[in-house]
Short mmCIF file of C-alpha atoms and ligand atoms in Angstrom, two decimals:
data_model
loop_
_atom_site.label_atom_id
_atom_site.label_comp_id
_atom_site.label_asym_id
_atom_site.label_seq_id
_atom_site.Cartn_x
_atom_site.Cartn_y
_atom_site.Cartn_z
CA MET A 1 111.48 100.85 94.58
CA ARG A 2 108.70 98.48 95.22
CA SER A 3 104.98 98.15 95.91
CA LEU A 4 103.76 97.13 99.35
CA SER A 5 100.63 95.58 100.64
CA LYS A 6 98.24 97.96 102.19
CA PRO A 7 98.25 98.13 106.08
CA THR A 8 95.22 96.31 107.46
CA PHE A 9 94.50 98.74 110.33
CA THR A 10 91.61 101.14 109.89
CA ASN A 11 91.50 104.80 110.66
CA LEU A 12 88.74 104.20 113.30
CA GLU A 13 91.11 101.66 115.07
CA VAL A 14 93.83 104.25 115.36
CA LEU A 15 91.34 106.99 116.36
CA ASN A 16 89.82 104.77 119.12
CA LEU A 17 93.32 104.22 120.58
CA CYS A 18 94.03 107.92 120.44
CA LEU A 19 90.78 108.58 122.30
CA THR A 20 91.72 106.18 125.06
CA ALA A 21 94.85 108.51 125.68
CA THR A 22 92.81 111.79 125.53
CA PRO A 23 91.86 112.78 129.02
CA ASP A 24 90.67 116.24 128.01
CA VAL A 25 86.90 115.86 127.95
CA GLY A 26 86.21 118.60 125.62
CA LEU A 27 88.72 117.35 122.85
CA HIS A 28 87.55 113.79 123.47
CA THR A 29 83.94 114.86 122.77
CA ARG A 30 84.91 116.98 119.68
CA LEU A 31 87.02 114.05 118.26
CA LEU A 32 84.19 111.69 118.61
CA ALA A 33 81.83 113.94 116.84
CA ILE A 34 84.15 114.05 113.74
CA SER A 35 84.55 110.28 113.60
CA ASN A 36 82.14 109.95 110.69
CA ASN A 37 83.88 112.91 108.71
CA LEU A 38 87.14 111.13 109.15
CA ASP A 39 85.64 107.89 107.86
CA ILE A 40 84.28 109.80 104.80
CA ALA A 41 87.65 111.39 104.13
CA THR A 42 89.55 108.03 104.39
CA THR A 43 87.10 106.21 102.06
CA ALA A 44 87.43 109.06 99.58
CA TYR A 45 91.26 108.82 99.71
CA ASP A 46 91.06 105.16 99.11
CA VAL A 47 88.82 105.61 96.08
CA ASN A 48 90.90 108.42 94.69
CA ALA A 49 94.20 106.67 95.32
CA THR A 50 92.83 103.62 93.45
CA ALA A 51 91.70 105.82 90.51
CA LYS A 52 95.06 107.76 90.54
CA THR A 53 93.31 110.97 91.40
CA LEU A 54 94.72 111.94 94.77
CA ASN A 55 95.09 115.52 93.44
CA LEU A 56 91.32 115.65 93.90
CA VAL A 57 91.43 115.00 97.56
CA PRO A 58 90.45 118.38 99.27
CA ARG A 59 92.83 120.07 101.56
CA VAL A 60 91.32 121.23 104.96
CA ASP A 61 92.23 123.22 107.95
CA THR A 62 89.72 122.05 110.49
CA VAL A 63 87.28 119.13 110.77
CA GLY A 64 84.17 120.05 112.60
CA HIS A 65 85.42 121.69 115.77
CA VAL A 66 88.77 120.07 115.66
CA THR A 67 91.75 122.08 114.54
CA LYS A 68 94.68 121.21 112.41
CA PRO A 69 97.18 121.18 115.23
CA GLU A 70 94.81 118.93 117.30
CA LEU A 71 94.54 116.56 114.29
CA THR A 72 98.13 116.38 113.59
CA SER A 73 98.92 115.90 117.31
CA LEU A 74 97.07 112.62 117.25
CA TYR A 75 99.90 111.40 115.03
CA SER A 76 102.88 113.05 116.90
CA ASP A 77 101.42 112.21 120.37
CA HIS A 78 100.04 108.84 119.86
CA MET A 79 101.59 107.18 116.80
CA SER A 80 105.14 108.30 116.17
CA LYS A 81 105.94 109.07 119.85
CA THR A 82 107.96 106.12 121.40
CA ASN A 83 105.52 105.41 124.23
CA GLY A 84 102.36 106.44 122.19
CA VAL A 85 99.18 104.34 122.66
CA ALA A 86 99.25 103.59 118.91
CA ARG A 87 102.92 103.34 118.44
CA HIS A 88 102.64 99.49 117.69
CA ILE A 89 100.56 100.48 114.56
CA TYR A 90 103.38 102.90 113.61
CA ASP A 91 105.96 100.17 114.02
CA SER A 92 103.80 97.60 112.25
CA ILE A 93 103.42 99.88 109.12
CA ARG A 94 107.18 100.64 109.17
CA SER A 95 107.99 96.95 109.09
CA LEU A 96 105.91 96.38 105.84
CA ALA A 97 109.13 97.29 103.82
CA PRO A 98 111.21 94.09 103.36
CA TYR A 99 114.75 94.38 104.61
CA LYS A 100 114.03 97.87 105.77
CA LYS A 101 114.58 99.16 102.21
CA CYS A 102 112.73 102.43 101.50
CA PRO A 103 110.00 101.49 98.82
CA LEU A 104 110.15 105.06 97.43
CA CYS A 105 113.81 105.01 96.35
CA GLY A 106 114.86 101.49 96.87
CA VAL A 107 118.09 102.45 98.27
CA GLY A 108 117.75 104.23 101.65
CA THR A 109 116.98 102.45 104.89
CA VAL A 110 113.46 102.98 106.33
CA ALA A 111 113.66 105.27 109.35
CA THR A 112 110.23 106.92 109.54
CA LEU A 113 106.61 107.02 108.07
CA ASP A 114 106.01 109.48 105.24
CA HIS A 115 102.55 111.12 105.06
CA HIS A 116 101.90 110.45 101.39
CA LEU A 117 99.63 113.45 101.36
CA PRO A 118 101.15 115.72 103.90
CA LYS A 119 99.48 116.13 107.34
CA SER A 120 100.10 119.87 106.99
CA LYS A 121 97.69 120.09 104.13
CA TYR A 122 95.46 117.10 104.88
CA PRO A 123 95.21 116.91 108.68
CA ASP A 124 92.20 114.77 108.45
CA LEU A 125 94.37 111.98 107.06
CA ALA A 126 97.24 112.36 109.62
CA ILE A 127 96.63 109.04 111.33
CA PHE A 128 95.08 107.11 108.24
CA PRO A 129 97.27 104.00 107.90
CA CYS A 130 97.00 103.88 104.13
CA ASN A 131 98.45 107.54 103.97
CA LEU A 132 101.39 106.36 105.98
CA VAL A 133 104.27 104.82 104.05
CA PRO A 134 107.61 103.45 105.32
CA ALA A 135 110.38 105.77 104.13
CA CYS A 136 113.99 106.66 104.49
CA HIS A 137 114.83 110.19 105.91
CA PHE A 138 115.91 111.49 102.51
CA CYS A 139 112.63 110.58 100.75
CA ASN A 140 110.64 111.87 103.72
CA ASP A 141 112.46 115.09 103.80
CA THR A 142 112.50 115.74 100.13
CA LYS A 143 108.70 115.24 99.82
CA LYS A 144 108.01 117.49 102.80
CA ALA A 145 104.77 119.34 102.32
CA ARG A 146 104.49 118.63 98.54
CA TYR A 147 101.14 117.59 97.37
CA PRO A 148 99.67 116.89 93.76
CA ARG A 149 97.71 119.77 92.22
CA LEU A 150 97.51 117.85 88.89
CA PRO A 151 97.19 114.13 88.14
CA GLY A 152 100.66 113.97 86.67
CA GLN A 153 102.22 115.44 89.95
CA GLN A 154 101.31 112.30 92.09
CA THR A 155 104.40 110.61 93.14
CA LEU A 156 104.11 106.79 93.27
CA HIS A 157 102.18 105.31 96.06
CA PRO A 158 103.53 101.87 97.22
CA TYR A 159 100.03 100.82 98.36
CA TYR A 160 98.19 101.70 95.18
CA ASP A 161 100.53 101.85 92.31
CA ALA A 162 101.98 98.25 91.92
CA PRO A 163 101.80 98.29 88.06
CA LEU A 164 104.05 101.46 87.88
CA PHE A 165 106.48 99.81 90.31
CA SER A 166 106.64 96.61 88.35
CA ALA A 167 106.79 98.06 84.82
CA ARG A 168 110.26 99.00 83.50
CA TRP A 169 110.96 102.73 83.19
CA MET A 170 114.38 103.19 84.61
CA LYS A 171 117.19 103.86 82.14
CA ALA A 172 120.85 104.06 82.49
CA THR A 173 123.35 105.69 80.16
CA LEU A 174 127.15 106.03 80.01
CA ASP A 175 128.89 109.31 79.87
CA GLN A 176 132.29 108.20 78.53
CA GLY A 177 134.12 111.07 80.39
CA PRO A 178 136.95 110.54 81.38
CA PRO A 179 136.08 109.60 84.13
CA LEU A 180 133.27 107.23 82.96
CA VAL A 181 130.01 107.89 84.82
CA ILE A 182 126.58 106.34 84.81
CA ILE A 183 123.64 108.65 84.47
CA TYR A 184 120.00 107.70 85.14
CA GLU A 185 116.76 108.96 83.83
CA ALA A 186 113.08 107.98 84.11
CA SER A 187 112.18 106.76 80.61
CA PRO A 188 108.70 105.40 80.53
CA PRO A 189 107.53 103.80 77.21
CA ALA A 190 105.84 106.26 74.87
CA THR A 191 102.95 103.99 74.73
CA TRP A 192 101.91 104.62 78.42
CA PRO A 193 99.20 106.94 79.28
CA ALA A 194 100.67 110.55 79.57
CA ILE A 195 99.73 110.83 83.19
CA ASP A 196 101.66 107.62 84.06
CA GLN A 197 104.65 108.97 82.18
CA GLU A 198 104.51 112.19 84.02
CA ARG A 199 104.14 110.44 87.30
CA VAL A 200 107.29 108.34 87.16
CA ARG A 201 109.24 111.26 85.90
CA ARG A 202 107.92 113.37 88.87
CA HIS A 203 108.62 110.51 91.40
CA PHE A 204 112.31 110.26 90.00
CA ILE A 205 112.89 114.04 90.39
CA ILE A 206 111.06 114.41 93.78
CA CYS A 207 112.81 111.49 95.42
CA GLY A 208 116.20 112.56 94.08
CA ILE A 209 116.68 109.12 92.35
CA GLY A 210 119.14 110.39 89.75
CA VAL A 211 121.70 111.57 92.12
CA THR A 212 121.28 108.54 94.52
CA PHE A 213 121.48 105.94 91.73
CA SER A 214 124.48 107.57 90.06
CA SER A 215 126.34 107.70 93.32
CA ASN A 216 125.76 103.96 94.04
CA ALA A 217 126.44 102.87 90.51
CA ASN A 218 129.68 104.75 90.11
CA ASP A 219 130.88 103.52 93.47
CA GLU A 220 130.12 99.84 92.39
CA LEU A 221 131.66 100.34 88.98
CA ALA A 222 134.95 101.35 90.61
CA ALA A 223 134.81 98.11 92.50
CA HIS A 224 134.48 96.19 89.33
CA LYS A 225 137.38 97.85 87.39
CA ASP A 226 140.20 95.39 88.30
CA MET A 227 138.10 92.47 87.45
CA LEU A 228 136.98 93.84 84.09
CA VAL A 229 140.64 94.53 83.16
CA LYS A 230 141.64 91.04 84.20
CA LEU A 231 138.68 89.52 82.43
CA HIS A 232 139.66 91.40 79.16
CA ARG A 233 143.27 90.29 79.31
CA GLN A 234 142.09 86.73 79.57
CA GLY A 235 139.12 86.57 77.20
CA GLY A 236 138.63 89.94 75.47
CA ALA A 237 135.36 91.82 75.04
CA VAL A 238 133.40 88.50 75.14
CA ALA A 239 134.67 87.67 78.61
CA VAL A 240 133.78 91.27 79.82
CA ARG A 241 130.32 91.05 78.25
CA GLY A 242 129.90 87.54 79.84
CA HIS A 243 130.43 89.05 83.26
CA LEU A 244 128.20 91.84 82.69
CA LEU A 245 125.41 89.63 81.45
CA GLU A 246 125.76 87.48 84.70
CA GLN A 247 125.09 90.71 86.75
CA VAL A 248 122.02 91.45 84.55
CA GLU A 249 120.73 87.97 85.36
CA LYS A 250 121.42 88.45 89.05
CA TYR A 251 119.34 91.65 89.33
CA SER A 252 116.72 90.80 86.65
CA SER A 253 114.00 90.65 89.14
CA ARG A 254 114.68 94.20 90.51
CA THR A 255 112.86 95.93 87.66
CA ASN A 256 113.84 99.57 88.25
CA SER A 257 117.00 99.10 90.26
CA TRP A 258 120.16 101.03 89.57
CA GLN A 259 121.99 97.58 89.26
CA LEU A 260 119.86 96.19 86.45
CA SER A 261 119.80 99.40 84.39
CA MET A 262 123.63 99.79 84.78
CA PHE A 263 124.69 96.48 83.96
CA GLU A 264 122.33 96.25 80.84
CA ALA A 265 123.78 99.54 79.62
CA LEU A 266 127.30 98.42 80.07
CA ALA A 267 126.72 95.01 78.56
CA ASN A 268 125.25 96.50 75.49
CA ASP A 269 127.90 99.14 74.91
CA THR A 270 130.48 97.89 72.52
CA TRP A 271 132.92 100.79 73.34
CA PHE A 272 132.76 99.88 77.06
CA ILE A 273 133.48 96.18 76.74
CA ASP A 274 136.24 96.72 74.15
CA VAL A 275 138.17 99.46 75.97
CA GLY A 276 135.79 101.76 77.91
CA PHE A 277 136.24 99.99 81.19
CA ASN A 278 139.66 101.51 81.44
CA SER A 279 138.05 104.90 81.86
CA ILE A 280 136.36 103.93 85.02
CA ALA A 281 137.91 106.20 87.80
ZN1 ZN B 1 113.95 106.55 100.09
#
C-alpha cells in the first residue's frame, strides 16, 4: 500500500478530448452545456477528498440533459478503450504506481483504473483523473459499486491520504497451530481520531488484505524454514533472531507491508525463535 502523486490532467482536458471524438451534434452540444457543472463537481470532490469527507459527495443520475450511460460511456469509449482518444491519459494514470504494484493492497499488479467513487453512482466523476486510481483486478473487483455513506466507510485514497499510508497500522500475529500461520489485522493506534481508525479497518476488509497478506506470508515462511532450522543448529535462538531482525531492517521502509509486520512478530516471539520455527508447514 502506498500513496501516489495526484494526476496532473484536468477533467476539462479529458472532456475536451472526448468532445473531439463525439460526432453526434446533439450529444456534443449537451456535453458542452454541462462543462461547468462537471467543473463544480470535480472541485467539490477535491475539497471533500482533502477534508476526508467524500461521503458528502452527492450521487447523481443525470447532469443537465446528459444521462448516466452517456457520462459513463465517455470513460469506456474514450479513456479505457484501447484506441480511445484519451487512452494516453488512462495509460499515464495507470503508470503512476511504481513497479506496477497496486497502491490499494501493495501486492497485486496494476491492471486497470479503479473509480474511487464508482461511476455507477457518480457518473459526473467518470472521467475525473483524481477519481481514477491504478489498481489490481482484485481490488477493483472487490470495491465494485461500494461507496461511503459515513466518514468511517471511506477506503484509503492514494492521492489524498498519504498520512494514513505512511503511519503504521498493520499488525501480524502468530497462530502456533500446528501448522504455524501468520494472521493479519488492521490495528491503528488508539490515539488516532476514531474516523481514521475506522477507515484503515474498512480499507483492510474491503481490499481483502488479511487473506492476501496471510497467503503471501505463509508461503514466504515455508521458504525460510530450512534456513531457520540450520541457523538454530549453529547458533541457537540468537542466530534465528538475528536473521529475522535482518529481514525487519530490509523491509523497514515498507511501513504496512506484510513482510515488515511478519518478521517483526517472529523476531519478537520467544517461542518461535526457540522452537516454533519447527511448526512451519
Ligand atoms: Zn490491489
